[in-house]
Amino acid sequence: MKILSCTFNMDTACVELKMADGTLISIDCTAVENEVADNMYQRSELDWLIYNAPLEYADLILNGDPEKYLKTVTVNKPFEN
């Protein structure tokens, strides 16, 4: 299916996709973070994608494995004095 637009809607905290056939898909970013992000590093990575690459974020959530992705790209280091 062809995507006509993909944007982050700050009012609803959703990434919204509009498809060529008129279908609208809305991804609740808060719900996704609560489900797959275990720490602040993972939440930060998701936030970066939401604001800077919403299409890639949508693809990850709809077609990928977000938990595996987050474990691969984030490093959880303990706080050191």
mmCIF file of C-alpha atoms in Angstrom:
data_model
loop_
_atom_site.group_PDB
_atom_site.id
_atom_site.type_symbol
_atom_site.label_atom_id
_atom_site.label_comp_id
_atom_site.label_asym_id
_atom_site.label_seq_id
_atom_site.Cartn_x
_atom_site.Cartn_y
_atom_site.Cartn_z
ATOM 1 C CA MET A 1 0.000 0.000 0.000
ATOM 2 C CA LYS A 2 1.320 3.444 -0.911
ATOM 3 C CA ILE A 3 1.790 5.984 1.903
ATOM 4 C CA LEU A 4 0.754 9.549 1.065
ATOM 5 C CA SER A 5 1.872 11.139 4.316
ATOM 6 C CA CYS A 6 3.403 10.259 7.670
ATOM 7 C CA THR A 7 3.625 12.840 10.445
ATOM 8 C CA PHE A 8 3.782 13.095 14.216
ATOM 9 C CA ASN A 9 0.708 14.811 15.651
ATOM 10 C CA MET A 10 1.779 16.572 18.872
ATOM 11 C CA ASP A 11 -1.830 17.089 19.949
ATOM 12 C CA THR A 12 -2.588 13.364 20.047
ATOM 13 C CA ALA A 13 0.974 12.030 20.573
ATOM 14 C CA CYS A 14 0.439 9.757 17.574
ATOM 15 C CA VAL A 15 2.325 9.062 14.377
ATOM 16 C CA GLU A 16 -0.331 9.258 11.680
ATOM 17 C CA LEU A 17 -0.128 7.651 8.249
ATOM 18 C CA LYS A 18 -2.460 8.421 5.374
ATOM 19 C CA MET A 19 -2.590 5.693 2.729
ATOM 20 C CA ALA A 20 -3.422 6.074 -0.970
ATOM 21 C CA ASP A 21 -6.649 4.104 -0.539
ATOM 22 C CA GLY A 22 -7.875 6.562 2.111
ATOM 23 C CA THR A 23 -6.961 4.416 5.107
ATOM 24 C CA LEU A 24 -5.691 6.328 8.140
ATOM 25 C CA ILE A 25 -3.387 4.624 10.630
ATOM 26 C CA SER A 26 -2.656 6.240 13.979
ATOM 27 C CA ILE A 27 0.100 4.833 16.204
ATOM 28 C CA ASP A 28 -0.236 5.822 19.869
ATOM 29 C CA CYS A 29 3.396 6.594 20.719
ATOM 30 C CA THR A 30 2.809 6.722 24.483
ATOM 31 C CA ALA A 31 1.263 3.250 24.442
ATOM 32 C CA VAL A 32 4.145 1.913 22.355
ATOM 33 C CA GLU A 33 6.730 3.356 24.761
ATOM 34 C CA ASN A 34 4.899 1.880 27.742
ATOM 35 C CA GLU A 35 4.836 -1.520 26.050
ATOM 36 C CA VAL A 36 8.364 -1.848 24.606
ATOM 37 C CA ALA A 37 10.732 0.638 26.290
ATOM 38 C CA ASP A 38 12.383 -0.623 29.471
ATOM 39 C CA ASN A 39 14.511 2.424 30.298
ATOM 40 C CA MET A 40 15.152 6.078 29.503
ATOM 41 C CA TYR A 41 17.659 5.226 26.762
ATOM 42 C CA GLN A 42 15.080 3.207 24.860
ATOM 43 C CA ARG A 43 12.436 5.906 25.331
ATOM 44 C CA SER A 44 14.917 8.486 24.078
ATOM 45 C CA GLU A 45 15.633 6.405 20.956
ATOM 46 C CA LEU A 46 11.908 6.084 20.221
ATOM 47 C CA ASP A 47 11.431 9.816 20.772
ATOM 48 C CA TRP A 48 14.252 10.603 18.349
ATOM 49 C CA LEU A 49 12.622 8.427 15.694
ATOM 50 C CA ILE A 50 9.186 9.965 16.305
ATOM 51 C CA TYR A 51 10.436 13.527 15.805
ATOM 52 C CA ASN A 52 13.141 12.966 13.182
ATOM 53 C CA ALA A 53 12.084 9.884 11.228
ATOM 54 C CA PRO A 54 8.346 9.220 11.701
ATOM 55 C CA LEU A 55 8.131 6.996 8.613
ATOM 56 C CA GLU A 56 10.954 4.776 9.887
ATOM 57 C CA TYR A 57 9.289 4.731 13.322
ATOM 58 C CA ALA A 58 5.995 3.629 11.774
ATOM 59 C CA ASP A 59 7.753 0.926 9.765
ATOM 60 C CA LEU A 60 9.527 -0.348 12.888
ATOM 61 C CA ILE A 61 6.310 -0.513 14.897
ATOM 62 C CA LEU A 62 4.114 -1.969 12.152
ATOM 63 C CA ASN A 63 6.579 -4.303 10.422
ATOM 64 C CA GLY A 64 9.640 -4.692 12.615
ATOM 65 C CA ASP A 65 10.622 -5.931 16.036
ATOM 66 C CA PRO A 66 10.863 -2.790 18.199
ATOM 67 C CA GLU A 67 12.042 -4.656 21.298
ATOM 68 C CA LYS A 68 14.939 -6.285 19.422
ATOM 69 C CA TYR A 69 15.777 -2.960 17.735
ATOM 70 C CA LEU A 70 15.883 -1.119 21.080
ATOM 71 C CA LYS A 71 18.056 -3.750 22.722
ATOM 72 C CA THR A 72 20.471 -3.503 19.774
ATOM 73 C CA VAL A 73 20.794 0.292 19.525
ATOM 74 C CA THR A 74 20.719 1.340 23.167
ATOM 75 C CA VAL A 75 23.238 0.732 25.900
ATOM 76 C CA ASN A 76 22.051 0.901 29.483
ATOM 77 C CA LYS A 77 25.024 1.986 31.532
ATOM 78 C CA PRO A 78 24.685 2.363 35.291
ATOM 79 C CA PHE A 79 25.272 5.826 36.723
ATOM 80 C CA GLU A 80 28.899 6.256 37.716
ATOM 81 C CA ASN A 81 30.285 8.832 40.144
#
